[in-house]
Structures are given as C-alpha cells and as structure tokens.
Amino acid sequence: MPVLYRSILSPQLQSSLTCRQITHFTFNQTKVTFSSFPNYTKISCSMFSIMEDNPPLTPTILESTEEKYSAELDVAVKAVQMACSLCQRVQEGLISKSNSLVQSKDDKSLVTIADWSVQATISWVLSESFASKSVSIVAEEDVEALSKPEATVLLDSVVQTVNECLAEAPQFGIKSPIRPLQKEEVLEAIRQCNSTGGPSGRFWVLDPVDGTLGFVRGDQYAVALALVEDGEVVLGVLGCPNYPLRKEWLSYHNRYYRILSKLTPPRPDSWDRGFVLYAKKGSGKAWMQPLLPQSMKLVESKSPRPVYVSLVEDPALATFCEPVERANSSHSFTAGLAHSVGVRKEPLRVYSMVKYAAVARGDAEIFMKFARSGYKEKIWDHAAGTVIIQEAGGVVTDAGGQPLNFSNGIYLEGLDRGIIACAGVQLHQKIIRAVDASWDSSCL
Ligand SMILES: Nc1ncnc2c1ncn2[C@@H]1O[C@H](COP(=O)(O)OS(=O)(=O)O)[C@@H](OP(=O)(O)O)[C@H]1O
Ligand SMILES: [Mg+2]
Ligand SMILES: [Mg+2]
Ligand SMILES: [Mg+2]
C-alpha cells in the first residue's frame, strides 16, 4: 500500500488534511501533486495510508493554493450571483408575458435576452474588476443577431436588463458603473468575449445561460463561469437558480409541479432553492452558497457550506442523470449502459449543467452524455461543472477515461465518444468498461 507522508505537505495543508481531501492528491514515489486526474493516477483513501514520519527521499513541498486565484474566485462568485438574479427576473417575465424575446439561432437553438444580458454583465464586471490585466473571455453568444437593424426592441431590452442588474451590483459587493451603459457599450461587452481559448495563458469560459431550453420552459438552467490557466480549469462557478429544495423536483417541470403537485413549493428564501456552487482546483473542496442578495435577517444562515459527492458505490442504489433532449444525448445507449452495470433507478433528466451540480452535491451519482457523432462539445458546457465535481470528490473524463481537454480552443478536442462523470472511481470504471463492451454494437 503506498504511503502518503504527512510531513511532505506544507504546514498549512498538514493541519487541514482530511481523508476526503487526500483523494485529491496524486502520488508517485517522491512527489505528491494536486489532482488533475490524469487517467486513473488518482489514488483513493483506501489505496494508501497516512504516515507521520519523514519522507523516504527529498520530496517536493506542496504549496497551498489557498491564496492563488482568491480575488478571481471572489469576483466570479459575485458576478454569477448577479447573473442568477438577472435570470430569475427575466425567466419570470418570459413565463408570465410573451415569447417575443426568445430568438432562434442559425443552428435552430434558442437564445434569449437573458443569454446576452448575462454575457454583457459578466464581461463588464470582469473587465472592471481586473482592468490591469487584459481580460480574455471565451463565451457562447455573439452580437450578430442583436446588431441587426430590426433587432432594436431586442437590443433595448438587453440594455435595460443589463443596467437593472448593474444598478443592483453594490448589493453583491460589486461597484456599479457611474452611469447606465449605452447600447454600444453593452454590445462591446458582449463582443469582447471573443477569445478562442488555447493551451497557454489565462482565459475565462462563460456559458451565460446553459440549458436555454429549460430556461424558456420555466425549468432548470445554469450560469457557468470558469477560469482556465495553461489549459487547466482552475476555477469553476455554477449558478443554479432553480435547483429545488427536494431532489425529486429536479425531474419535474417547474410549472408542472407548481400547478399539479400537492408538494409544498420551495420557499424563495430557503437554502436549497437556488444556489451558486464553486470550487478552486486543488483545494479539495467545493462550496455551495445560497442566492444573494442577502437579506439582513438571514446573513448567518447564508454563509457557504461544503458539498461532497455521494458515497454510494452500489449501482443498484445509484441515480444517473442525462440531458432531457434525445437530440443532445442518446437515451437508448445510456439506458443500455445503466442496465448493464446494474443501475436500476429511472434516469434523472435535467436541463443544463445542473446535472453536474446534482453529482457534486450528492443528489446523483452519475452523469453521462453521448452526443450524436459529428457534434463537438463546447468547453463552456463543461468547464465549471468538471472542476466542481472533481473538487467535491468525483471523477470526470471522456468515455476513454481521459480527462476532458480544455486547452485546444472552444471545443473539447479529442473527446472520446462521450462524457462520464461519477461520484466515485468504482462506478466510473464500471461505466467505462460497459461503454467499451457495447460501443461497437451501438448506432453512435
Ligand atoms: N446536438 C447537440 N448535441 C449535444 N449537445 C448540444 C447539441 N446542441 C446543443 N447542445 C449543447 O447542449 C447544451 C444543453 O445541454 P443540456 O444537457 O441542457 O441538454 S438538454 O436540453 O437537457 O437536452 C446546450 O447549451 P446551451 O446552448 O447553453 O443551452 C448546447 O451547448
Ligand atoms: Mg445555446
Ligand atoms: Mg450550454
Ligand atoms: Mg448557453
């Protein structure tokens, strides 16, 4: 059994080390590094013991990552909190009024004023907060449709929505602009998110509204922001404004359960309805913060708390989640996989990266996505969720067991077949083996 010598860790880490955190180190003879989970080099608690004596050879002393990226994480969480508030307002408006503010893009997917407004707002906040460093952002939306002469009403709505949100910024600890942003400034903020990523340097990755279909249906959606440095996701922030009090509600359509179910609807101020999850790579922790702004009365109950993946290893007790739309992931293939590994529960079909949140929080054990051949997964659909699950103790790879590659532009280049995220290594290995066994006979 390999031995992890406590003395080779920095003093700060020595004192804060817990069993769960140790799963976040990788080990080879003389060096312990924070996990990037290359293949299966991750070692789990059961695979080594902790010794208090001197290390065998001259070890590398680990530095704490506590300080690094703290300023970025702080701003990112606040920006996502603001974005969640913006989205809640727009979603209520969409459901109660009209659909005129929902547009179809060239690929027939949807975009709404919330998508553009969140992108503009977060872009503005990041640029203002890190003015000294040039801020590079990869994001989903562009200004093409918004800049057309016939899009004046749409653009006006976006400008208004952005300004309403920025006016509330101080409640989230962010400075408002000195005057409302003009149309051209809003367009510029959206346009500025034109980075194409890559293997070196630092860039933010933003999906302003992930699961736009869920959003317009009054259901689940997420705001996802990540920071990538030298090809690695170092921060992930995931806002899930509609995440319900009880996990069973995740699979219900919001309006459906509001109208038809006898279940008590989630209270707007309750801890579990809506939150922001976040994690810093290598910290061994993922955190959940309820939605702000904080009501003064609830300040104490609104401090962040850690989340952990589920400890369930028995497939029969595991829940797997997947996209709602068959067009986005093969339900029949995942049903076959689930059956062959012994998963017996019905799949939890949920829009957006809320699926990553469900695994990170321990509400589900597995997330699988197998898009049709030819579809290339985008980095903004996975970056934030990946680091959050990993830091909460889980595993995220492609179907070949390789880590997702965020270093090659806007797509997850080289992705082998699909994405598999699991609470634990054992479940993950079982699914990877099942994919290999059934892939050739699948029609994917
Ligand atoms: N054909 C196809 N195959 C796979 N994936 C696709 C496809 N088309 C789009 N997308 C991306 O899927 C994102 C939505 O994923 P979801 O998990 O929310 O899907 S689902 O609506 O629950 O079915 C969605 O993110 P948003 O556009 O941010 O909503 C897209 O980036
Ligand atoms: Mg989209
Ligand atoms: Mg998306
Ligand atoms: Mg989106």
JSON list of N, CA, C and O in Angstrom, two decimals, residues 7-25:
[
{"chain": "A", "resi": 7, "resn": "SER", "atom": "N", "xyz": [4.45, 14.72, 6.42]},
{"chain": "A", "resi": 7, "resn": "SER", "atom": "CA", "xyz": [5.46, 15.78, 6.54]},
{"chain": "A", "resi": 7, "resn": "SER", "atom": "C", "xyz": [5.89, 16.37, 5.19]},
{"chain": "A", "resi": 7, "resn": "SER", "atom": "O", "xyz": [6.57, 17.37, 5.16]},
{"chain": "A", "resi": 8, "resn": "ILE", "atom": "N", "xyz": [5.53, 15.76, 4.10]},
{"chain": "A", "resi": 8, "resn": "ILE", "atom": "CA", "xyz": [5.94, 16.36, 2.83]},
{"chain": "A", "resi": 8, "resn": "ILE", "atom": "C", "xyz": [4.94, 17.42, 2.36]},
{"chain": "A", "resi": 8, "resn": "ILE", "atom": "O", "xyz": [5.14, 18.07, 1.35]},
{"chain": "A", "resi": 9, "resn": "LEU", "atom": "N", "xyz": [3.88, 17.57, 3.10]},
{"chain": "A", "resi": 9, "resn": "LEU", "atom": "CA", "xyz": [2.92, 18.61, 2.73]},
{"chain": "A", "resi": 9, "resn": "LEU", "atom": "C", "xyz": [3.28, 19.91, 3.44]},
{"chain": "A", "resi": 9, "resn": "LEU", "atom": "O", "xyz": [3.93, 19.89, 4.47]},
{"chain": "A", "resi": 10, "resn": "SER", "atom": "N", "xyz": [2.86, 21.01, 2.89]},
{"chain": "A", "resi": 10, "resn": "SER", "atom": "CA", "xyz": [3.15, 22.29, 3.54]},
{"chain": "A", "resi": 10, "resn": "SER", "atom": "C", "xyz": [2.41, 22.33, 4.88]},
{"chain": "A", "resi": 10, "resn": "SER", "atom": "O", "xyz": [1.40, 21.65, 5.05]},
{"chain": "A", "resi": 11, "resn": "PRO", "atom": "N", "xyz": [2.91, 23.12, 5.83]},
{"chain": "A", "resi": 11, "resn": "PRO", "atom": "CA", "xyz": [2.30, 23.13, 7.18]},
{"chain": "A", "resi": 11, "resn": "PRO", "atom": "C", "xyz": [0.81, 23.41, 7.12]},
{"chain": "A", "resi": 11, "resn": "PRO", "atom": "O", "xyz": [0.01, 22.80, 7.83]},
{"chain": "A", "resi": 12, "resn": "GLN", "atom": "N", "xyz": [0.42, 24.32, 6.25]},
{"chain": "A", "resi": 12, "resn": "GLN", "atom": "CA", "xyz": [-0.99, 24.69, 6.16]},
{"chain": "A", "resi": 12, "resn": "GLN", "atom": "C", "xyz": [-1.84, 23.48, 5.75]},
{"chain": "A", "resi": 12, "resn": "GLN", "atom": "O", "xyz": [-2.90, 23.23, 6.30]},
{"chain": "A", "resi": 13, "resn": "LEU", "atom": "N", "xyz": [-1.31, 22.73, 4.80]},
{"chain": "A", "resi": 13, "resn": "LEU", "atom": "CA", "xyz": [-2.07, 21.56, 4.34]},
{"chain": "A", "resi": 13, "resn": "LEU", "atom": "C", "xyz": [-2.05, 20.45, 5.38]},
{"chain": "A", "resi": 13, "resn": "LEU", "atom": "O", "xyz": [-3.03, 19.75, 5.57]},
{"chain": "A", "resi": 14, "resn": "GLN", "atom": "N", "xyz": [-0.91, 20.33, 6.07]},
{"chain": "A", "resi": 14, "resn": "GLN", "atom": "CA", "xyz": [-0.84, 19.28, 7.09]},
{"chain": "A", "resi": 14, "resn": "GLN", "atom": "C", "xyz": [-1.95, 19.43, 8.10]},
{"chain": "A", "resi": 14, "resn": "GLN", "atom": "O", "xyz": [-2.58, 18.46, 8.50]},
{"chain": "A", "resi": 15, "resn": "SER", "atom": "N", "xyz": [-2.19, 20.68, 8.50]},
{"chain": "A", "resi": 15, "resn": "SER", "atom": "CA", "xyz": [-3.18, 20.87, 9.55]},
{"chain": "A", "resi": 15, "resn": "SER", "atom": "C", "xyz": [-4.60, 20.72, 9.02]},
{"chain": "A", "resi": 15, "resn": "SER", "atom": "O", "xyz": [-5.51, 20.42, 9.76]},
{"chain": "A", "resi": 16, "resn": "SER", "atom": "N", "xyz": [-4.78, 20.96, 7.73]},
{"chain": "A", "resi": 16, "resn": "SER", "atom": "CA", "xyz": [-6.15, 20.93, 7.25]},
{"chain": "A", "resi": 16, "resn": "SER", "atom": "C", "xyz": [-6.51, 19.62, 6.54]},
{"chain": "A", "resi": 16, "resn": "SER", "atom": "O", "xyz": [-7.59, 19.48, 6.01]},
{"chain": "A", "resi": 17, "resn": "LEU", "atom": "N", "xyz": [-5.57, 18.70, 6.52]},
{"chain": "A", "resi": 17, "resn": "LEU", "atom": "CA", "xyz": [-5.80, 17.48, 5.76]},
{"chain": "A", "resi": 17, "resn": "LEU", "atom": "C", "xyz": [-6.92, 16.60, 6.33]},
{"chain": "A", "resi": 17, "resn": "LEU", "atom": "O", "xyz": [-6.96, 16.33, 7.52]},
{"chain": "A", "resi": 18, "resn": "THR", "atom": "N", "xyz": [-7.83, 16.22, 5.48]},
{"chain": "A", "resi": 18, "resn": "THR", "atom": "CA", "xyz": [-8.85, 15.27, 5.90]},
{"chain": "A", "resi": 18, "resn": "THR", "atom": "C", "xyz": [-8.82, 14.11, 4.91]},
{"chain": "A", "resi": 18, "resn": "THR", "atom": "O", "xyz": [-8.25, 14.22, 3.85]},
{"chain": "A", "resi": 19, "resn": "CYS", "atom": "N", "xyz": [-9.49, 13.06, 5.29]},
{"chain": "A", "resi": 19, "resn": "CYS", "atom": "CA", "xyz": [-9.50, 11.88, 4.43]},
{"chain": "A", "resi": 19, "resn": "CYS", "atom": "C", "xyz": [-10.03, 12.22, 3.05]},
{"chain": "A", "resi": 19, "resn": "CYS", "atom": "O", "xyz": [-9.48, 11.85, 2.04]},
{"chain": "A", "resi": 20, "resn": "ARG", "atom": "N", "xyz": [-11.10, 12.98, 3.04]},
{"chain": "A", "resi": 20, "resn": "ARG", "atom": "CA", "xyz": [-11.73, 13.29, 1.76]},
{"chain": "A", "resi": 20, "resn": "ARG", "atom": "C", "xyz": [-10.79, 14.11, 0.87]},
{"chain": "A", "resi": 20, "resn": "ARG", "atom": "O", "xyz": [-10.69, 13.92, -0.31]},
{"chain": "A", "resi": 21, "resn": "GLN", "atom": "N", "xyz": [-10.05, 15.03, 1.52]},
{"chain": "A", "resi": 21, "resn": "GLN", "atom": "CA", "xyz": [-9.14, 15.85, 0.72]},
{"chain": "A", "resi": 21, "resn": "GLN", "atom": "C", "xyz": [-8.01, 15.03, 0.13]},
{"chain": "A", "resi": 21, "resn": "GLN", "atom": "O", "xyz": [-7.53, 15.34, -0.94]},
{"chain": "A", "resi": 22, "resn": "ILE", "atom": "N", "xyz": [-7.61, 14.01, 0.84]},
{"chain": "A", "resi": 22, "resn": "ILE", "atom": "CA", "xyz": [-6.48, 13.23, 0.36]},
{"chain": "A", "resi": 22, "resn": "ILE", "atom": "C", "xyz": [-6.80, 12.59, -0.99]},
{"chain": "A", "resi": 22, "resn": "ILE", "atom": "O", "xyz": [-5.93, 12.37, -1.81]},
{"chain": "A", "resi": 23, "resn": "THR", "atom": "N", "xyz": [-8.05, 12.34, -1.25]},
{"chain": "A", "resi": 23, "resn": "THR", "atom": "CA", "xyz": [-8.39, 11.75, -2.55]},
{"chain": "A", "resi": 23, "resn": "THR", "atom": "C", "xyz": [-8.05, 12.72, -3.67]},
{"chain": "A", "resi": 23, "resn": "THR", "atom": "O", "xyz": [-8.07, 12.37, -4.82]},
{"chain": "A", "resi": 24, "resn": "HIS", "atom": "N", "xyz": [-7.70, 13.91, -3.30]},
{"chain": "A", "resi": 24, "resn": "HIS", "atom": "CA", "xyz": [-7.40, 14.90, -4.34]},
{"chain": "A", "resi": 24, "resn": "HIS", "atom": "C", "xyz": [-5.92, 15.05, -4.61]},
{"chain": "A", "resi": 24, "resn": "HIS", "atom": "O", "xyz": [-5.49, 15.98, -5.25]},
{"chain": "A", "resi": 25, "resn": "PHE", "atom": "N", "xyz": [-5.12, 14.15, -4.07]},
{"chain": "A", "resi": 25, "resn": "PHE", "atom": "CA", "xyz": [-3.70, 14.18, -4.38]},
{"chain": "A", "resi": 25, "resn": "PHE", "atom": "C", "xyz": [-3.35, 13.00, -5.28]},
{"chain": "A", "resi": 25, "resn": "PHE", "atom": "O", "xyz": [-3.96, 11.96, -5.21]}
]
